[in-house]
Short mmCIF file of C-alpha atoms and ligand atoms in Angstrom, two decimals:
data_model
loop_
_atom_site.label_atom_id
_atom_site.label_comp_id
_atom_site.label_asym_id
_atom_site.label_seq_id
_atom_site.Cartn_x
_atom_site.Cartn_y
_atom_site.Cartn_z
CA MET E 962 70.20 116.56 -88.63
CA LYS E 963 71.72 116.98 -85.15
CA PHE E 964 68.77 115.15 -83.84
CA VAL E 965 69.29 112.22 -86.20
CA VAL E 966 73.03 112.00 -85.31
CA PHE E 967 72.19 111.95 -81.63
CA PHE E 968 69.60 109.24 -82.14
CA VAL E 969 71.91 107.05 -84.21
CA ALA E 970 74.80 107.52 -81.74
CA THR E 971 72.58 106.63 -78.81
CA PHE E 972 71.35 103.56 -80.60
CA LEU E 973 74.91 102.42 -81.39
CA VAL E 974 76.12 102.91 -77.82
CA ALA E 975 73.09 101.19 -76.37
CA SER E 976 73.35 98.22 -78.72
CA GLN E 977 77.03 97.84 -77.92
CA CYS E 978 76.34 97.79 -74.20
CA TYR E 979 73.54 95.37 -74.66
CA GLY E 980 75.64 93.26 -76.99
CA ALA E 981 78.56 93.17 -74.58
CA SER E 982 76.57 92.10 -71.56
CA PHE E 983 74.54 89.65 -73.58
CA ARG E 984 77.70 88.03 -74.94
CA SER E 985 79.45 87.69 -71.60
CA PHE E 986 76.55 86.17 -69.70
CA PRO E 987 75.96 82.73 -71.20
CA LEU E 988 79.55 82.12 -72.26
CA GLN E 989 81.28 82.85 -69.02
CA MET E 990 79.41 82.20 -65.81
CA PRO E 991 81.50 83.31 -62.85
CA THR E 992 80.59 80.25 -60.82
CA GLY E 993 83.88 78.64 -60.04
CA TYR E 994 82.37 75.41 -61.31
CA GLY E 995 84.39 75.35 -64.52
CA ASP E 996 83.25 75.38 -68.12
CA GLY E 997 80.86 72.48 -67.69
CA ALA E 998 78.56 74.31 -65.25
CA SER E 999 74.94 74.23 -66.31
CA HIS E 1000 72.24 76.68 -65.33
CA ASP E 1001 70.95 74.06 -62.90
CA ASP E 1002 74.39 73.82 -61.24
CA VAL E 1003 74.43 77.56 -60.73
CA ARG E 1004 70.87 77.72 -59.42
CA CYS E 1005 71.33 74.66 -57.20
CA ALA E 1006 74.57 76.02 -55.71
CA SER E 1007 72.55 79.10 -54.73
CA TRP E 1008 69.83 76.89 -53.33
CA ARG E 1009 72.34 74.93 -51.25
CA LEU E 1010 73.91 78.10 -49.88
CA ALA E 1011 70.45 79.36 -48.92
CA VAL E 1012 69.76 76.10 -47.07
CA GLU E 1013 73.08 76.15 -45.23
CA SER E 1014 72.74 79.79 -44.25
CA LEU E 1015 69.12 79.33 -43.13
CA ASN E 1016 67.73 81.71 -45.73
CA ILE E 1017 65.62 78.65 -46.58
CA GLN E 1018 64.33 77.46 -43.22
CA SER E 1019 62.61 74.26 -44.21
CA PHE E 1020 61.94 72.09 -47.23
CA GLU E 1021 60.27 68.75 -47.67
CA THR E 1022 62.32 67.47 -50.61
CA ILE E 1023 65.18 68.95 -52.60
CA PRO E 1024 64.24 70.59 -55.93
CA GLU E 1025 63.89 67.97 -58.65
CA GLU E 1026 66.36 69.80 -60.93
CA CYS E 1027 68.99 69.67 -58.15
CA VAL E 1028 69.23 65.89 -57.69
CA ALA E 1029 72.27 65.54 -59.99
CA TYR E 1030 73.88 68.60 -58.45
CA ILE E 1031 73.39 67.34 -54.87
CA ALA E 1032 74.59 63.84 -55.81
CA ASN E 1033 77.77 65.40 -57.27
CA TYR E 1034 78.16 67.61 -54.25
CA ILE E 1035 77.88 64.68 -51.83
CA GLU E 1036 79.89 62.09 -53.75
CA GLY E 1037 82.34 64.36 -55.53
CA GLY E 1038 84.42 65.53 -52.60
CA GLN E 1039 82.96 68.97 -51.86
CA TYR E 1040 80.74 67.65 -49.07
CA GLN E 1041 83.65 65.95 -47.36
CA SER E 1042 85.76 69.08 -47.73
CA ASP E 1043 83.00 71.25 -46.23
CA SER E 1044 82.63 68.71 -43.42
CA LYS E 1045 86.37 68.84 -42.81
CA THR E 1046 86.48 72.62 -42.67
CA ALA E 1047 83.60 72.78 -40.18
CA ASN E 1048 85.09 70.08 -37.95
CA GLN E 1049 88.54 71.68 -38.08
CA GLN E 1050 87.06 74.94 -36.84
CA VAL E 1051 85.61 73.10 -33.83
CA PHE E 1052 89.06 71.82 -33.00
CA PHE E 1053 90.86 75.14 -33.61
CA TYR E 1054 88.40 76.79 -31.24
CA ALA E 1055 88.47 74.03 -28.60
CA ARG E 1056 92.25 73.76 -28.35
CA GLU E 1057 92.44 77.41 -27.25
CA LEU E 1058 90.20 76.78 -24.24
CA GLN E 1059 91.32 75.91 -20.73
CA VAL E 1060 89.53 72.58 -20.37
CA GLN E 1061 87.42 72.26 -17.25
CA ASP E 1062 86.17 69.05 -15.73
CA ASN E 1063 82.56 69.68 -16.70
CA ASP E 1064 83.25 70.78 -20.30
CA VAL E 1065 81.27 68.97 -22.95
CA VAL E 1066 80.96 69.06 -26.70
CA ILE E 1067 77.58 67.98 -28.05
CA PHE E 1068 77.33 66.07 -31.29
CA ASN E 1069 74.15 65.19 -33.09
CA VAL E 1070 74.03 61.59 -34.41
CA ASP E 1071 72.42 61.20 -37.87
CA GLY E 1072 74.24 63.24 -40.50
CA THR E 1073 76.77 64.48 -37.93
CA ALA E 1074 78.47 61.54 -36.17
CA LEU E 1075 77.01 58.77 -38.32
CA SER E 1076 76.75 59.15 -42.06
CA ASN E 1077 73.37 58.45 -43.60
CA ILE E 1078 74.70 58.91 -47.12
CA PRO E 1079 74.40 55.13 -47.68
CA TYR E 1080 70.65 55.51 -47.12
CA TYR E 1081 70.12 58.81 -48.94
CA SER E 1082 72.13 57.69 -51.96
CA GLN E 1083 69.53 54.93 -52.37
CA HIS E 1084 66.65 57.39 -51.93
CA GLY E 1085 67.35 60.20 -54.34
CA TYR E 1086 69.59 62.34 -52.11
CA GLY E 1087 66.59 63.92 -50.46
CA SER E 1088 64.32 64.06 -53.49
CA GLU E 1089 62.06 61.32 -52.07
CA LYS E 1090 59.68 62.24 -49.31
CA PHE E 1091 61.06 61.05 -45.96
CA ASN E 1092 59.56 57.80 -44.69
CA SER E 1093 60.56 57.21 -41.06
CA THR E 1094 59.51 53.55 -41.04
CA ARG E 1095 61.71 52.85 -44.02
CA TYR E 1096 64.58 54.86 -42.57
CA ASP E 1097 64.40 52.91 -39.29
CA GLU E 1098 64.06 49.58 -41.04
CA GLU E 1099 66.75 50.03 -43.69
CA PHE E 1100 69.16 52.27 -41.82
CA VAL E 1101 68.79 52.87 -38.07
CA ASN E 1102 67.98 49.31 -37.01
CA LYS E 1103 70.83 47.87 -39.07
CA SER E 1104 73.45 49.57 -36.82
CA ASP E 1105 75.76 49.62 -39.78
CA ALA E 1106 76.25 53.30 -40.58
CA PRO E 1107 79.82 54.46 -41.09
CA ALA E 1108 81.16 57.45 -39.20
CA LEU E 1109 81.39 60.76 -40.98
CA PRO E 1110 85.19 60.56 -41.29
CA GLU E 1111 85.91 64.18 -40.42
CA THR E 1112 83.63 64.10 -37.39
CA LEU E 1113 85.31 60.97 -36.08
CA LYS E 1114 88.76 62.58 -36.43
CA ASN E 1115 87.52 65.66 -34.62
CA TYR E 1116 85.87 63.56 -31.89
CA ASN E 1117 89.19 61.80 -31.18
CA LYS E 1118 91.07 65.09 -31.03
CA LEU E 1119 88.51 66.60 -28.66
CA LEU E 1120 88.80 63.58 -26.37
CA ASP E 1121 92.59 63.99 -26.42
CA LEU E 1122 92.15 67.62 -25.37
CA GLY E 1123 90.11 66.38 -22.39
CA PHE E 1124 86.57 67.30 -23.46
CA LYS E 1125 83.64 65.05 -22.66
CA ILE E 1126 81.35 64.09 -25.52
CA ILE E 1127 77.57 64.03 -25.38
CA PHE E 1128 75.49 62.66 -28.22
CA LEU E 1129 72.09 64.32 -28.42
CA THR E 1130 69.75 62.79 -30.98
CA GLY E 1131 66.14 62.92 -32.07
CA ARG E 1132 66.19 59.12 -32.34
CA LEU E 1133 63.69 57.57 -29.92
CA THR E 1134 64.72 55.67 -26.81
CA ASP E 1135 63.74 52.32 -28.36
CA LYS E 1136 66.74 52.86 -30.69
CA LYS E 1137 69.18 53.07 -27.77
CA ALA E 1138 70.75 49.63 -28.24
CA VAL E 1139 71.10 49.88 -32.03
CA THR E 1140 72.47 53.42 -31.74
CA GLU E 1141 75.06 52.47 -29.12
CA ALA E 1142 76.10 49.47 -31.18
CA ASN E 1143 76.38 51.60 -34.31
CA LEU E 1144 78.39 54.36 -32.65
CA ARG E 1145 80.87 51.79 -31.28
CA LYS E 1146 81.11 49.97 -34.58
CA ALA E 1147 81.79 53.26 -36.37
CA GLY E 1148 84.64 54.07 -33.97
CA PHE E 1149 83.03 56.32 -31.34
CA HIS E 1150 84.24 54.28 -28.40
CA THR E 1151 83.25 56.45 -25.45
CA TRP E 1152 80.79 59.16 -24.42
CA GLU E 1153 79.56 60.93 -21.34
CA LYS E 1154 75.91 60.56 -22.31
CA LEU E 1155 73.79 59.43 -25.22
CA ILE E 1156 70.49 61.31 -25.03
CA LEU E 1157 67.56 59.94 -27.02
CA LYS E 1158 64.01 61.22 -27.21
CA ASP E 1159 61.22 59.65 -25.19
CA PRO E 1160 58.41 58.45 -27.51
CA SER E 1161 55.86 60.22 -25.30
CA ASN E 1162 57.67 63.54 -25.81
CA ASN E 1163 55.87 65.45 -28.57
CA GLN E 1164 58.16 68.47 -28.60
CA LYS E 1165 59.44 69.48 -32.01
CA ALA E 1166 63.13 68.98 -32.75
CA GLN E 1167 64.35 72.40 -31.71
CA GLU E 1168 62.24 72.59 -28.56
CA TYR E 1169 63.39 69.12 -27.48
CA LYS E 1170 67.06 69.97 -27.94
CA VAL E 1171 66.76 73.30 -26.17
CA ALA E 1172 65.15 71.49 -23.19
CA GLU E 1173 67.84 68.80 -23.11
CA ARG E 1174 70.61 71.41 -23.20
CA LYS E 1175 68.92 73.19 -20.31
CA LYS E 1176 68.97 69.96 -18.28
CA LEU E 1177 72.66 69.51 -19.02
CA MET E 1178 73.42 73.05 -17.85
CA GLN E 1179 71.40 72.44 -14.70
CA GLN E 1180 73.47 69.32 -14.12
CA GLY E 1181 76.55 71.57 -14.13
CA TYR E 1182 77.94 70.96 -17.60
CA ARG E 1183 79.49 73.77 -19.58
CA ILE E 1184 78.53 73.22 -23.21
CA VAL E 1185 81.52 74.59 -25.04
CA ALA E 1186 80.42 73.55 -28.50
CA ASN E 1187 77.41 72.08 -30.23
CA VAL E 1188 78.01 70.38 -33.57
CA ALA E 1189 75.15 69.38 -35.87
CA ASP E 1190 74.01 69.27 -39.48
CA GLN E 1191 70.53 70.68 -38.72
CA TRP E 1192 69.75 74.22 -37.64
CA THR E 1193 67.04 72.88 -35.32
CA SER E 1194 69.84 71.24 -33.31
CA LEU E 1195 71.74 74.51 -33.04
CA ARG E 1196 69.19 77.29 -32.66
CA GLY E 1197 67.20 78.44 -29.64
CA ALA E 1198 67.96 79.03 -25.99
CA ASN E 1199 70.56 77.34 -23.77
CA LYS E 1200 73.10 77.66 -26.49
CA ALA E 1201 76.56 76.28 -26.41
CA ILE E 1202 79.33 78.87 -26.26
CA ARG E 1203 79.75 78.17 -29.97
CA THR E 1204 77.71 76.27 -32.51
CA PHE E 1205 79.09 74.60 -35.62
CA LYS E 1206 76.94 73.77 -38.63
CA LEU E 1207 77.98 70.75 -40.63
CA PRO E 1208 76.87 70.61 -44.25
CA ASN E 1209 73.65 68.86 -45.17
CA PRO E 1210 71.67 69.92 -48.23
CA MET E 1211 69.58 66.73 -48.39
CA TYR E 1212 66.90 67.25 -45.76
CA SER E 1213 65.56 69.65 -43.20
CA ILE E 1214 64.28 68.49 -39.81
CA GLN E 1215 61.68 70.67 -38.11
C1 NAG S 1303 57.05 53.73 -45.84
O1 NAG S 1303 57.90 52.61 -45.83
C2 NAG S 1303 57.26 51.41 -45.43
C3 NAG S 1303 58.33 50.34 -45.24
O2 NAG S 1303 59.16 50.23 -46.37
C4 NAG S 1303 56.19 51.06 -46.46
O3 NAG S 1303 55.53 49.88 -46.08
C5 NAG S 1303 55.22 52.21 -46.55
O4 NAG S 1303 54.29 51.96 -47.57
C6 NAG S 1303 55.93 53.52 -46.84
N1 NAG S 1303 54.98 54.62 -46.73
C7 NAG S 1303 54.80 55.48 -47.70
C8 NAG S 1303 53.82 56.58 -47.44
O5 NAG S 1303 55.40 55.41 -48.76
C1 NAG S 1304 63.46 49.10 -35.10
O1 NAG S 1304 63.87 48.55 -33.89
C2 NAG S 1304 63.05 48.89 -32.78
C3 NAG S 1304 63.71 48.39 -31.53
O2 NAG S 1304 64.03 47.02 -31.64
C4 NAG S 1304 61.65 48.33 -32.99
O3 NAG S 1304 60.82 48.70 -31.93
C5 NAG S 1304 61.10 48.89 -34.29
O4 NAG S 1304 59.87 48.28 -34.60
C6 NAG S 1304 62.06 48.67 -35.45
N1 NAG S 1304 61.55 49.42 -36.57
C7 NAG S 1304 61.49 48.92 -37.81
C8 NAG S 1304 60.87 49.80 -38.83
O5 NAG S 1304 61.89 47.82 -38.09
#
């Protein structure tokens, strides 16, 4: 009899525990995304965090089930807010420094200074495989990209503080004229240098940027900050004193 009571009691307790956790899971997801959050939203938010924190180091296209999530992220205000927070931190850091004559802040171009959302919104927010010919034809060569608003604000504040700006891009040197024209049109009216990649240079993105930063240091510049949306622009040797990662869940450059 004792044995039976114990068994029944155990069963009741276990089923209550199971019942409680089972009930709370699908009804109330602690996501912060509100009642309308789907399982894809939750999974894709995790995926995006993994990309931004470099737990995912490279991907060719975004997961198919995350296209709607990424589109909402980009167009819905969160992307701009994340971009603002990152750029503000650059400024909060920079304004505490004693500016020296040779102090520079490096900005990447695509996805950092210039917004390529107009292109990516037409190409599945990163769900289509990247086609560099198409990107050059429809985007780069048009010289019509808008500034990322928060980067432009930050750029102007950094200039006011007395920092020099260097743009360091993986765009090839044959894009120099269109890139200069686009930067000016978007509101970036001055810079110390615009560094583009020689077509004969077959270094990968990170290696190329590390080498260019080394040259800048050898030329006597102090790189106080390096701002980019790709980890390959920020990682590796010859680092800036601080690096700042802008959001970009749409593609990964290697
Ligand atoms: C890349 O884009 C170009 C120009 O639009 C097109 O001609 C070419 O077929 C595309 N390549 C692939 C692999 O889709
Ligand atoms: C883009 O412009 C450059 C420089 O004028 C040119 O060499 C290149 O062929 C153009 N690319 C495309 C895809 O139109």
